[in-house]
mmCIF file of C-alpha atoms in Angstrom:
data_model
loop_
_atom_site.group_PDB
_atom_site.id
_atom_site.type_symbol
_atom_site.label_atom_id
_atom_site.label_comp_id
_atom_site.label_asym_id
_atom_site.label_seq_id
_atom_site.Cartn_x
_atom_site.Cartn_y
_atom_site.Cartn_z
ATOM 1 C CA MET A 47 -63.021 19.271 -28.062
ATOM 2 C CA LYS A 48 -62.392 15.968 -26.289
ATOM 3 C CA LYS A 49 -58.968 15.105 -24.909
ATOM 4 C CA ASN A 50 -57.656 11.619 -25.576
ATOM 5 C CA LEU A 51 -55.905 10.300 -22.460
ATOM 6 C CA LEU A 52 -53.599 7.283 -22.628
ATOM 7 C CA PHE A 53 -52.935 5.551 -19.294
ATOM 8 C CA LEU A 54 -50.011 3.116 -19.061
ATOM 9 C CA VAL A 55 -49.444 0.378 -16.489
ATOM 10 C CA SER A 56 -46.923 -2.463 -16.677
ATOM 11 C CA GLY A 57 -49.337 -5.054 -15.264
ATOM 12 C CA PHE A 58 -53.004 -5.163 -14.279
ATOM 13 C CA LEU A 59 -53.005 -7.533 -11.312
ATOM 14 C CA ASP A 60 -54.471 -7.261 -7.804
ATOM 15 C CA GLY A 61 -52.285 -4.638 -6.152
ATOM 16 C CA GLY A 62 -52.940 -1.252 -4.615
ATOM 17 C CA ILE A 63 -51.686 0.661 -7.674
ATOM 18 C CA GLU A 64 -54.158 -1.184 -9.886
ATOM 19 C CA SER A 65 -57.083 -0.517 -7.532
ATOM 20 C CA VAL A 66 -56.224 3.207 -7.458
ATOM 21 C CA LEU A 67 -55.928 3.232 -11.248
ATOM 22 C CA VAL A 68 -59.405 1.735 -11.589
ATOM 23 C CA GLU A 69 -60.902 4.497 -9.446
ATOM 24 C CA VAL A 70 -59.127 7.241 -11.436
ATOM 25 C CA LEU A 71 -60.385 5.751 -14.711
ATOM 26 C CA ARG A 72 -63.937 5.407 -13.387
ATOM 27 C CA MET A 73 -63.860 9.027 -12.237
ATOM 28 C CA LEU A 74 -62.629 10.377 -15.583
ATOM 29 C CA ALA A 75 -64.923 8.123 -17.618
ATOM 30 C CA GLU A 76 -67.933 10.040 -16.282
ATOM 31 C CA ASP A 77 -66.630 13.236 -17.927
ATOM 32 C CA GLU A 78 -67.595 13.568 -21.589
ATOM 33 C CA ARG A 79 -64.553 15.789 -22.207
ATOM 34 C CA TYR A 80 -62.228 12.750 -22.056
ATOM 35 C CA ASN A 81 -61.681 9.644 -24.184
ATOM 36 C CA LEU A 82 -59.771 6.990 -22.238
ATOM 37 C CA THR A 83 -57.364 4.257 -23.314
ATOM 38 C CA LEU A 84 -55.632 1.902 -20.878
ATOM 39 C CA ALA A 85 -52.505 0.180 -22.194
ATOM 40 C CA VAL A 86 -51.274 -2.797 -20.127
ATOM 41 C CA GLY A 87 -47.718 -4.010 -20.638
ATOM 42 C CA VAL A 88 -48.297 -7.772 -20.671
ATOM 43 C CA LYS A 89 -51.509 -9.795 -20.615
ATOM 44 C CA MET A 90 -51.598 -11.993 -17.501
ATOM 45 C CA GLU A 91 -54.503 -14.299 -18.241
ATOM 46 C CA GLY A 92 -56.370 -15.416 -15.110
ATOM 47 C CA LEU A 93 -54.485 -13.081 -12.746
ATOM 48 C CA GLU A 94 -56.292 -9.845 -13.649
ATOM 49 C CA VAL A 95 -59.043 -9.403 -11.076
ATOM 50 C CA TYR A 96 -60.352 -5.873 -11.671
ATOM 51 C CA HIS A 97 -61.833 -6.175 -15.170
ATOM 52 C CA ASP A 98 -65.416 -6.000 -13.941
ATOM 53 C CA ARG A 99 -64.680 -2.624 -12.318
ATOM 54 C CA LEU A 100 -63.291 -0.927 -15.423
ATOM 55 C CA PRO A 101 -65.589 1.658 -17.059
ATOM 56 C CA LYS A 102 -67.487 0.394 -20.097
ATOM 57 C CA ASN A 103 -66.407 3.286 -22.313
ATOM 58 C CA LEU A 104 -62.715 2.550 -21.771
ATOM 59 C CA ARG A 105 -60.549 1.171 -24.559
ATOM 60 C CA LEU A 106 -58.309 -1.603 -23.167
ATOM 61 C CA VAL A 107 -55.143 -2.514 -25.069
ATOM 62 C CA TYR A 108 -52.402 -5.027 -24.255
ATOM 63 C CA LEU A 109 -48.986 -4.071 -25.562
ATOM 64 C CA VAL A 110 -48.042 -7.769 -25.545
ATOM 65 C CA ASP A 111 -50.784 -10.399 -25.749
ATOM 66 C CA SER A 112 -49.085 -13.317 -27.535
ATOM 67 C CA PRO A 113 -49.480 -16.502 -25.417
ATOM 68 C CA LEU A 114 -45.909 -17.463 -26.336
ATOM 69 C CA LEU A 115 -44.561 -14.259 -24.766
ATOM 70 C CA CYS A 116 -47.089 -13.874 -21.940
ATOM 71 C CA ALA A 117 -47.180 -17.410 -20.513
ATOM 72 C CA PRO A 118 -43.551 -17.401 -19.248
ATOM 73 C CA LYS A 119 -44.128 -14.000 -17.605
ATOM 74 C CA ARG A 120 -47.236 -15.321 -15.893
ATOM 75 C CA LYS A 121 -45.367 -18.426 -14.747
ATOM 76 C CA ARG A 122 -42.587 -16.290 -13.255
ATOM 77 C CA HIS A 123 -45.120 -14.151 -11.402
ATOM 78 C CA LEU A 124 -46.598 -17.311 -9.870
ATOM 79 C CA LYS A 125 -43.071 -18.433 -8.897
ATOM 80 C CA GLN A 126 -43.459 -21.628 -10.908
ATOM 81 C CA SER A 127 -40.429 -21.136 -13.170
ATOM 82 C CA SER A 128 -37.221 -23.087 -12.813
ATOM 83 C CA PRO A 129 -33.941 -21.119 -12.686
ATOM 84 C CA LEU A 130 -33.230 -22.142 -16.278
ATOM 85 C CA GLU A 131 -36.667 -20.976 -17.425
ATOM 86 C CA LYS A 132 -36.124 -17.597 -15.715
ATOM 87 C CA ILE A 133 -32.804 -17.128 -17.517
ATOM 88 C CA ALA A 134 -34.299 -18.141 -20.861
ATOM 89 C CA ASP A 135 -37.215 -15.756 -20.389
ATOM 90 C CA GLU A 136 -34.973 -12.844 -19.435
ATOM 91 C CA VAL A 137 -32.338 -13.420 -22.131
ATOM 92 C CA PHE A 138 -34.451 -14.526 -25.099
ATOM 93 C CA LEU A 139 -38.114 -13.512 -24.629
ATOM 94 C CA ASN A 140 -37.880 -10.245 -22.725
ATOM 95 C CA PRO A 141 -36.084 -8.415 -25.568
ATOM 96 C CA PHE A 142 -38.897 -9.414 -27.933
ATOM 97 C CA ARG A 143 -41.512 -8.213 -25.450
ATOM 98 C CA ARG A 144 -39.773 -4.851 -25.164
ATOM 99 C CA ILE A 145 -39.551 -4.394 -28.938
ATOM 100 C CA ILE A 146 -43.247 -5.187 -29.339
ATOM 101 C CA GLN A 147 -44.209 -2.941 -26.406
ATOM 102 C CA LYS A 148 -42.274 0.022 -27.792
ATOM 103 C CA LYS A 149 -43.745 -0.380 -31.276
ATOM 104 C CA CYS A 150 -47.312 -0.692 -30.008
ATOM 105 C CA LEU A 151 -46.863 2.152 -27.532
ATOM 106 C CA HIS A 152 -45.467 4.463 -30.220
ATOM 107 C CA ARG A 153 -48.653 3.962 -32.248
ATOM 108 C CA LEU A 154 -50.891 4.585 -29.223
ATOM 109 C CA VAL A 155 -49.020 7.750 -28.249
ATOM 110 C CA GLU A 156 -49.636 9.199 -31.713
ATOM 111 C CA GLU A 157 -53.391 8.585 -31.288
ATOM 112 C CA ASN A 158 -53.641 10.398 -27.944
ATOM 113 C CA ASP A 159 -53.178 13.916 -26.569
ATOM 114 C CA ILE A 160 -51.785 13.172 -23.092
ATOM 115 C CA VAL A 161 -49.807 10.164 -21.781
ATOM 116 C CA VAL A 162 -50.152 9.135 -18.123
ATOM 117 C CA ASP A 163 -47.484 6.673 -16.942
ATOM 118 C CA PHE A 164 -49.379 5.402 -13.917
ATOM 119 C CA ASP A 165 -46.629 3.254 -12.413
ATOM 120 C CA SER A 166 -43.715 5.304 -13.813
ATOM 121 C CA CYS A 167 -42.252 2.240 -15.558
ATOM 122 C CA HIS A 168 -42.360 3.331 -19.199
ATOM 123 C CA THR A 169 -39.742 6.067 -19.443
ATOM 124 C CA GLY A 170 -37.536 3.983 -21.744
ATOM 125 C CA PHE A 171 -40.449 3.399 -24.112
ATOM 126 C CA LEU A 172 -41.394 7.087 -24.187
ATOM 127 C CA SER A 173 -38.047 8.472 -25.361
ATOM 128 C CA GLY A 174 -38.710 10.918 -28.149
ATOM 129 C CA CYS A 175 -42.379 11.272 -27.204
ATOM 130 C CA THR A 176 -43.507 14.850 -27.919
ATOM 131 C CA LYS A 177 -46.906 14.534 -26.212
ATOM 132 C CA PRO A 178 -47.420 15.930 -22.683
ATOM 133 C CA LYS A 179 -46.435 13.232 -20.188
ATOM 134 C CA VAL A 180 -47.497 12.656 -16.571
ATOM 135 C CA ALA A 181 -45.765 10.262 -14.152
ATOM 136 C CA TRP A 182 -47.524 8.894 -11.049
ATOM 137 C CA MET A 183 -45.476 8.002 -7.955
ATOM 138 C CA HIS A 184 -47.036 5.771 -5.287
ATOM 139 C CA PHE A 185 -44.362 5.313 -2.597
ATOM 140 C CA SER A 186 -42.273 7.371 -0.212
ATOM 141 C CA LEU A 187 -39.305 8.853 -2.093
ATOM 142 C CA GLN A 188 -37.266 9.012 1.115
ATOM 143 C CA LYS A 189 -37.715 5.285 1.746
ATOM 144 C CA MET A 190 -36.844 4.493 -1.846
ATOM 145 C CA MET A 191 -33.594 6.398 -1.377
ATOM 146 C CA GLU A 192 -32.818 4.528 1.842
ATOM 147 C CA GLN A 193 -33.557 1.080 0.392
ATOM 148 C CA ASN A 194 -31.848 1.493 -2.977
ATOM 149 C CA ARG A 195 -30.253 4.870 -3.615
ATOM 150 C CA ARG A 196 -29.039 3.944 -7.089
ATOM 151 C CA ARG A 197 -32.541 2.911 -8.167
ATOM 152 C CA ALA A 198 -34.090 6.033 -6.663
ATOM 153 C CA VAL A 199 -31.613 8.308 -8.448
ATOM 154 C CA ARG A 200 -32.299 6.463 -11.697
ATOM 155 C CA ILE A 201 -36.042 6.958 -11.277
ATOM 156 C CA THR A 202 -35.582 10.619 -10.468
ATOM 157 C CA ASN A 203 -33.466 11.132 -13.580
ATOM 158 C CA ARG A 204 -36.252 9.591 -15.578
ATOM 159 C CA LEU A 205 -38.861 11.825 -13.942
ATOM 160 C CA ARG A 206 -37.119 14.862 -15.398
ATOM 161 C CA THR A 207 -38.473 13.846 -18.798
ATOM 162 C CA TYR A 208 -42.112 14.207 -17.651
ATOM 163 C CA ASP A 209 -44.115 17.431 -17.687
ATOM 164 C CA ARG A 210 -45.877 16.657 -14.397
ATOM 165 C CA VAL A 211 -45.187 14.230 -11.548
ATOM 166 C CA VAL A 212 -48.169 13.261 -9.399
ATOM 167 C CA LEU A 213 -47.304 12.485 -5.771
ATOM 168 C CA ILE A 214 -50.173 10.960 -3.876
ATOM 169 C CA CYS A 215 -49.875 12.906 -0.631
ATOM 170 C CA LYS A 216 -48.487 16.188 0.702
ATOM 171 C CA ALA A 217 -45.707 14.429 2.619
ATOM 172 C CA MET A 218 -44.391 12.921 -0.627
ATOM 173 C CA ALA A 219 -44.465 16.363 -2.255
ATOM 174 C CA GLU A 220 -42.436 17.727 0.668
ATOM 175 C CA GLU A 221 -39.960 14.844 0.232
ATOM 176 C CA ALA A 222 -39.600 15.682 -3.455
ATOM 177 C CA ASP A 223 -38.950 19.353 -2.704
ATOM 178 C CA ARG A 224 -36.281 18.439 -0.169
ATOM 179 C CA LEU A 225 -34.582 15.603 -2.032
ATOM 180 C CA PHE A 226 -34.957 16.637 -5.661
ATOM 181 C CA PRO A 227 -35.248 20.418 -5.978
ATOM 182 C CA GLU A 228 -34.722 20.114 -9.730
ATOM 183 C CA LEU A 229 -38.277 18.680 -9.969
ATOM 184 C CA ARG A 230 -39.891 21.764 -8.404
ATOM 185 C CA GLY A 231 -42.594 23.154 -10.610
ATOM 186 C CA LYS A 232 -43.371 19.720 -12.002
ATOM 187 C CA CYS A 233 -44.667 18.023 -8.840
ATOM 188 C CA VAL A 234 -48.313 18.104 -7.779
ATOM 189 C CA ALA A 235 -49.875 16.389 -4.750
ATOM 190 C CA ILE A 236 -53.157 14.632 -5.563
ATOM 191 C CA TYR A 237 -54.788 12.199 -3.151
ATOM 192 C CA ASN A 238 -56.146 8.810 -4.183
ATOM 193 C CA ALA A 239 -59.880 9.479 -4.331
ATOM 194 C CA LEU A 240 -62.645 6.927 -4.008
ATOM 195 C CA ASP A 241 -66.306 6.820 -4.981
ATOM 196 C CA VAL A 242 -68.202 6.790 -1.676
ATOM 197 C CA GLU A 243 -71.434 5.409 -3.138
ATOM 198 C CA THR A 244 -69.642 2.508 -4.841
ATOM 199 C CA LEU A 245 -67.776 1.758 -1.606
ATOM 200 C CA ARG A 246 -71.012 1.670 0.371
ATOM 201 C CA LYS A 247 -72.663 -0.625 -2.132
ATOM 202 C CA ARG A 248 -69.743 -3.021 -1.942
ATOM 203 C CA ALA A 249 -69.705 -2.784 1.854
ATOM 204 C CA ALA A 250 -73.404 -3.705 1.953
ATOM 205 C CA GLU A 251 -72.661 -7.205 0.622
ATOM 206 C CA ALA A 252 -72.861 -9.325 3.741
ATOM 207 C CA THR A 253 -70.128 -11.659 4.962
ATOM 208 C CA ALA A 254 -70.939 -14.814 6.866
ATOM 209 C CA PHE A 255 -68.116 -14.647 9.391
ATOM 210 C CA PRO A 256 -69.576 -15.772 12.749
ATOM 211 C CA PHE A 257 -67.155 -14.084 15.189
ATOM 212 C CA PRO A 258 -66.319 -10.496 16.136
ATOM 213 C CA TYR A 259 -63.060 -9.600 14.413
ATOM 214 C CA ILE A 260 -60.266 -7.099 13.886
ATOM 215 C CA LEU A 261 -59.375 -6.684 10.208
ATOM 216 C CA ALA A 262 -56.175 -6.065 8.253
ATOM 217 C CA VAL A 263 -56.143 -5.760 4.452
ATOM 218 C CA GLU A 264 -52.568 -5.757 3.167
ATOM 219 C CA ARG A 265 -50.156 -7.386 0.763
ATOM 220 C CA LEU A 266 -48.197 -10.044 2.656
ATOM 221 C CA GLU A 267 -44.734 -8.768 1.744
ATOM 222 C CA GLU A 268 -42.675 -7.638 4.710
ATOM 223 C CA SER A 269 -40.201 -5.550 2.729
ATOM 224 C CA GLN A 270 -42.839 -2.813 2.915
ATOM 225 C CA LYS A 271 -45.613 -4.079 5.171
ATOM 226 C CA ASP A 272 -45.230 -5.068 8.824
ATOM 227 C CA ILE A 273 -47.669 -7.852 9.652
ATOM 228 C CA HIS A 274 -45.121 -9.253 12.119
ATOM 229 C CA THR A 275 -45.784 -6.323 14.445
ATOM 230 C CA LEU A 276 -49.553 -6.702 14.070
ATOM 231 C CA LEU A 277 -49.376 -10.400 14.937
ATOM 232 C CA LYS A 278 -47.198 -9.718 17.978
ATOM 233 C CA ALA A 279 -49.564 -6.969 19.123
ATOM 234 C CA TYR A 280 -52.567 -9.275 18.696
ATOM 235 C CA SER A 281 -50.833 -11.972 20.770
ATOM 236 C CA MET A 282 -50.584 -9.458 23.654
ATOM 237 C CA LEU A 283 -54.317 -8.735 23.719
ATOM 238 C CA ASP A 284 -56.839 -10.184 26.136
ATOM 239 C CA THR A 285 -59.757 -10.197 23.712
ATOM 240 C CA GLU A 286 -62.325 -12.468 22.125
ATOM 241 C CA GLU A 287 -61.997 -10.764 18.729
ATOM 242 C CA HIS A 288 -60.468 -12.863 15.981
ATOM 243 C CA LEU A 289 -57.877 -11.350 13.650
ATOM 244 C CA VAL A 290 -58.780 -11.543 9.955
ATOM 245 C CA ILE A 291 -56.032 -10.823 7.408
ATOM 246 C CA ILE A 292 -57.016 -10.313 3.768
ATOM 247 C CA GLY A 293 -54.221 -10.305 1.220
ATOM 248 C CA LYS A 294 -51.632 -12.521 -0.388
ATOM 249 C CA GLY A 295 -47.906 -12.301 -0.980
ATOM 250 C CA ARG A 296 -44.579 -14.072 -0.860
ATOM 251 C CA ASP A 297 -44.302 -13.924 2.955
ATOM 252 C CA ALA A 298 -47.641 -15.600 3.703
ATOM 253 C CA GLU A 299 -46.164 -18.853 5.004
ATOM 254 C CA VAL A 300 -43.507 -17.053 7.051
ATOM 255 C CA LEU A 301 -46.236 -14.993 8.724
ATOM 256 C CA LYS A 302 -48.340 -18.057 9.490
ATOM 257 C CA ASP A 303 -45.357 -19.743 11.091
ATOM 258 C CA TYR A 304 -44.653 -16.613 13.140
ATOM 259 C CA ALA A 305 -48.262 -16.491 14.339
ATOM 260 C CA ARG A 306 -47.994 -20.087 15.501
ATOM 261 C CA SER A 307 -44.704 -19.314 17.275
ATOM 262 C CA LEU A 308 -46.611 -16.673 19.273
ATOM 263 C CA GLY A 309 -49.063 -19.346 20.445
ATOM 264 C CA LEU A 310 -51.885 -18.183 18.203
ATOM 265 C CA THR A 311 -54.301 -20.436 16.367
ATOM 266 C CA VAL A 312 -53.926 -20.146 12.600
ATOM 267 C CA SER A 313 -56.621 -20.740 10.016
ATOM 268 C CA GLU A 314 -56.573 -20.383 6.241
ATOM 269 C CA GLY A 315 -60.314 -19.973 5.955
ATOM 270 C CA GLU A 316 -63.333 -18.275 7.403
ATOM 271 C CA SER A 317 -64.412 -21.149 9.640
ATOM 272 C CA LYS A 318 -63.228 -21.798 13.176
ATOM 273 C CA GLU A 319 -61.602 -25.028 12.070
ATOM 274 C CA SER A 320 -57.895 -24.317 12.448
ATOM 275 C CA GLU A 321 -54.708 -25.899 11.250
ATOM 276 C CA GLU A 322 -53.000 -25.822 14.572
ATOM 277 C CA SER A 323 -53.992 -24.758 18.085
ATOM 278 C CA GLY A 324 -51.883 -22.501 20.245
ATOM 279 C CA GLU A 325 -50.238 -23.811 23.354
ATOM 280 C CA GLY A 326 -51.734 -23.190 26.763
ATOM 281 C CA GLY A 327 -55.202 -24.582 26.246
ATOM 282 C CA ASP A 328 -57.222 -22.094 28.307
ATOM 283 C CA LYS A 329 -60.444 -20.938 26.695
ATOM 284 C CA ALA A 330 -59.558 -17.242 26.369
ATOM 285 C CA HIS A 331 -56.201 -18.038 24.797
ATOM 286 C CA SER A 332 -57.434 -20.631 22.286
ATOM 287 C CA ALA A 333 -60.312 -18.366 21.232
ATOM 288 C CA ARG A 334 -57.819 -15.973 19.675
ATOM 289 C CA GLU A 335 -57.442 -17.039 16.080
ATOM 290 C CA VAL A 336 -55.750 -15.526 13.035
ATOM 291 C CA HIS A 337 -57.546 -16.133 9.752
ATOM 292 C CA PHE A 338 -55.423 -15.745 6.614
ATOM 293 C CA LEU A 339 -58.073 -15.419 3.903
ATOM 294 C CA GLY A 340 -55.887 -14.609 0.894
ATOM 295 C CA PHE A 341 -57.169 -12.278 -1.811
ATOM 296 C CA LYS A 342 -60.788 -11.102 -1.612
ATOM 297 C CA SER A 343 -62.384 -9.198 -4.482
ATOM 298 C CA ASN A 344 -64.587 -7.263 -2.063
ATOM 299 C CA PRO A 345 -62.674 -6.473 1.153
ATOM 300 C CA GLN A 346 -65.078 -3.581 1.775
ATOM 301 C CA SER A 347 -67.778 -6.037 2.862
ATOM 302 C CA TRP A 348 -65.341 -7.267 5.520
ATOM 303 C CA MET A 349 -64.600 -3.707 6.608
ATOM 304 C CA ALA A 350 -68.295 -3.098 7.215
ATOM 305 C CA GLY A 351 -68.448 -5.910 9.765
ATOM 306 C CA ALA A 352 -65.100 -5.307 11.495
ATOM 307 C CA ARG A 353 -64.698 -3.930 15.011
ATOM 308 C CA MET A 354 -61.777 -1.958 13.581
ATOM 309 C CA LEU A 355 -59.314 -1.839 10.703
ATOM 310 C CA VAL A 356 -55.589 -2.034 11.556
ATOM 311 C CA HIS A 357 -52.872 -1.099 9.070
ATOM 312 C CA SER A 358 -49.256 -1.998 9.835
ATOM 313 C CA ALA A 359 -46.474 -0.968 7.432
ATOM 314 C CA LYS A 360 -42.878 0.238 7.344
ATOM 315 C CA PHE A 361 -43.541 2.770 4.580
ATOM 316 C CA GLU A 362 -46.325 3.649 2.190
ATOM 317 C CA GLY A 363 -47.412 6.161 -0.395
ATOM 318 C CA LEU A 364 -51.055 6.707 0.474
ATOM 319 C CA PRO A 365 -52.666 3.426 1.604
ATOM 320 C CA THR A 366 -56.016 3.087 -0.159
ATOM 321 C CA VAL A 367 -57.339 0.676 2.434
ATOM 322 C CA LEU A 368 -57.130 3.375 5.128
ATOM 323 C CA ILE A 369 -59.048 5.812 2.934
ATOM 324 C CA GLU A 370 -61.704 3.141 2.378
ATOM 325 C CA GLY A 371 -61.985 2.594 6.127
ATOM 326 C CA LEU A 372 -62.199 6.355 6.702
ATOM 327 C CA LEU A 373 -64.995 6.775 4.145
ATOM 328 C CA LEU A 374 -66.904 3.762 5.496
ATOM 329 C CA GLY A 375 -66.741 4.966 9.107
ATOM 330 C CA VAL A 376 -64.622 2.087 10.436
ATOM 331 C CA PRO A 377 -62.499 2.707 13.585
ATOM 332 C CA LEU A 378 -58.853 2.881 12.508
ATOM 333 C CA VAL A 379 -55.423 2.098 13.965
ATOM 334 C CA ALA A 380 -52.297 2.560 11.820
ATOM 335 C CA THR A 381 -48.536 2.793 12.075
ATOM 336 C CA ASP A 382 -47.308 6.341 11.589
ATOM 337 C CA CYS A 383 -45.016 5.364 8.721
ATOM 338 C CA PRO A 384 -43.828 7.538 5.858
ATOM 339 C CA THR A 385 -45.982 8.485 4.018
ATOM 340 C CA GLY A 386 -49.774 8.748 4.107
ATOM 341 C CA PRO A 387 -51.296 7.408 7.340
ATOM 342 C CA SER A 388 -50.829 10.638 9.319
ATOM 343 C CA GLU A 389 -52.532 12.643 6.549
ATOM 344 C CA ILE A 390 -55.386 10.167 6.190
ATOM 345 C CA LEU A 391 -55.944 10.075 9.965
ATOM 346 C CA ASP A 392 -55.379 13.846 10.296
ATOM 347 C CA ASN A 393 -52.423 13.461 12.652
ATOM 348 C CA GLY A 394 -54.284 11.081 14.938
ATOM 349 C CA LYS A 395 -57.592 12.962 15.148
ATOM 350 C CA ALA A 396 -59.453 10.530 12.860
ATOM 351 C CA GLY A 397 -57.788 7.322 14.084
ATOM 352 C CA ILE A 398 -54.980 6.171 16.354
ATOM 353 C CA LEU A 399 -51.391 6.367 15.099
ATOM 354 C CA VAL A 400 -48.618 4.249 16.633
ATOM 355 C CA PRO A 401 -44.845 4.141 16.029
ATOM 356 C CA VAL A 402 -43.566 1.780 13.343
ATOM 357 C CA GLY A 403 -42.582 -1.626 14.748
ATOM 358 C CA ASP A 404 -43.942 -0.928 18.265
ATOM 359 C CA ALA A 405 -46.108 -3.944 19.080
ATOM 360 C CA GLU A 406 -46.863 -2.785 22.636
ATOM 361 C CA ALA A 407 -48.139 0.577 21.410
ATOM 362 C CA MET A 408 -50.225 -1.139 18.734
ATOM 363 C CA ALA A 409 -51.727 -3.552 21.260
ATOM 364 C CA GLU A 410 -52.589 -0.641 23.560
ATOM 365 C CA ALA A 411 -54.176 1.304 20.681
ATOM 366 C CA ILE A 412 -56.283 -1.688 19.609
ATOM 367 C CA SER A 413 -57.384 -2.256 23.190
ATOM 368 C CA LYS A 414 -58.366 1.407 23.646
ATOM 369 C CA ASN A 415 -60.330 1.375 20.412
ATOM 370 C CA LEU A 416 -62.209 -1.721 21.544
ATOM 371 C CA THR A 417 -62.958 -0.621 25.112
ATOM 372 C CA ASP A 418 -63.099 3.191 25.185
ATOM 373 C CA ALA A 419 -66.447 4.042 23.584
ATOM 374 C CA ALA A 420 -66.023 7.810 24.059
ATOM 375 C CA LEU A 421 -62.616 7.813 22.352
ATOM 376 C CA ARG A 422 -63.885 5.675 19.493
ATOM 377 C CA GLN A 423 -66.845 7.991 18.903
ATOM 378 C CA ARG A 424 -64.677 11.107 19.031
ATOM 379 C CA LEU A 425 -62.349 9.657 16.378
ATOM 380 C CA LEU A 426 -65.262 8.603 14.166
ATOM 381 C CA ASP A 427 -66.881 12.039 14.404
ATOM 382 C CA HIS A 428 -63.676 13.732 13.278
ATOM 383 C CA ALA A 429 -63.175 11.145 10.513
ATOM 384 C CA ARG A 430 -66.641 11.939 9.147
ATOM 385 C CA ALA A 431 -65.655 15.584 8.601
ATOM 386 C CA HIS A 432 -62.086 14.876 7.454
ATOM 387 C CA CYS A 433 -62.919 12.282 4.787
ATOM 388 C CA VAL A 434 -64.238 14.922 2.345
ATOM 389 C CA ASN A 435 -60.597 15.487 1.263
ATOM 390 C CA PHE A 436 -60.530 12.014 -0.297
ATOM 391 C CA THR A 437 -63.798 12.146 -2.218
ATOM 392 C CA LYS A 438 -64.101 11.899 -5.961
ATOM 393 C CA ALA A 439 -65.382 15.462 -6.433
ATOM 394 C CA SER A 440 -62.433 17.032 -4.631
ATOM 395 C CA VAL A 441 -59.764 15.095 -6.536
ATOM 396 C CA LYS A 442 -61.489 15.345 -9.926
ATOM 397 C CA LYS A 443 -61.103 19.153 -9.839
ATOM 398 C CA GLN A 444 -57.352 18.796 -9.308
ATOM 399 C CA LEU A 445 -57.008 16.365 -12.214
ATOM 400 C CA ASP A 446 -58.973 18.660 -14.538
ATOM 401 C CA VAL A 447 -56.703 21.573 -13.656
ATOM 402 C CA MET A 448 -53.546 19.503 -14.168
ATOM 403 C CA PHE A 449 -54.627 18.240 -17.596
ATOM 404 C CA ALA A 450 -55.666 21.744 -18.670
ATOM 405 C CA GLU A 451 -52.332 23.273 -17.620
ATOM 406 C CA LEU A 452 -50.100 20.729 -19.379
ATOM 407 C CA PRO A 453 -48.031 22.174 -22.225
ATOM 408 C CA LYS A 454 -49.168 21.446 -25.756
ATOM 409 C CA SER A 455 -47.337 18.801 -27.770
ATOM 410 C CA PHE A 456 -44.657 20.005 -30.127
#
């Protein structure tokens, strides 16, 4: 008998959680034992970029789709709301959204066998739910505690109401055991898995970039990421490679200004035409250019042409972009932040790990990866064997076991 799985996510935008969700849904959609429904909190017309990657046999439902209630939310996300509009939305419209979401969600829960809260944001809506419930956590629990202990404790209290809590790497599972022993028995570590064949097809789409380049694919938000260190490291290099940064976020302009302050040429496109040249004027110096390309629907095609992929962050969960680079055979450099990079790079055997915030170490690692052919090949050879842990087949078995072992509804 088929199991009806209901996946919940508060928004379906262009972030890492959404891209992981798409891959999980695609994986499960191939199994005839499952019927899938995806419920999205609020419809964000024009900002949802992954629709073409959703499986065809998926049922997509918006808990709130009224233009009157969705438009202000979309405007706030784009940072186009005035302070008065924000207050009006929060005080008057948000309560209506929550009422509608809870009512719609209650109906969907009754139609399904298992509920998967993929961003762990729906605990308040699931009170009284008697169906087996799974929460998915995507970030380091330790870092959450350090940044906002009250919020982390609140989330943990909520997690007690779930039957299983998925943590996306072993390090996160170890954090949970240490920090929240009351959750033992509920936590399971399951990697973010990717479809290798789909990745390779996407990577085969050519890019027209005319220069050799180092690539970073990250959200431009420095509360979690650390593009500042990457830019400083790049400014220390004596190289002809350009730096290409794919991603968008609230700190984009701050990062561009910082790059200019380092004497780097900054461009907002793929061409060599730049906004502003660095000081100094010598040919080697002015050849170093940082290209901020914004969001790209197919960053894998850029990975395929990159000399290496560099990932700089203060903390993570399990960065999908590093797994993509691993599976595509791209040389990798990453900060050894909690959590994820050390597991993906097998403690430095499948790529070079550097301390968080250490620009000199990052510059040295990038330089070694560019110039030491024997080292680069040794890392790539190990990565080829190690990447099997992040394949669809390996992770699918774990998901099947978890769903089968969940308690029955009462």
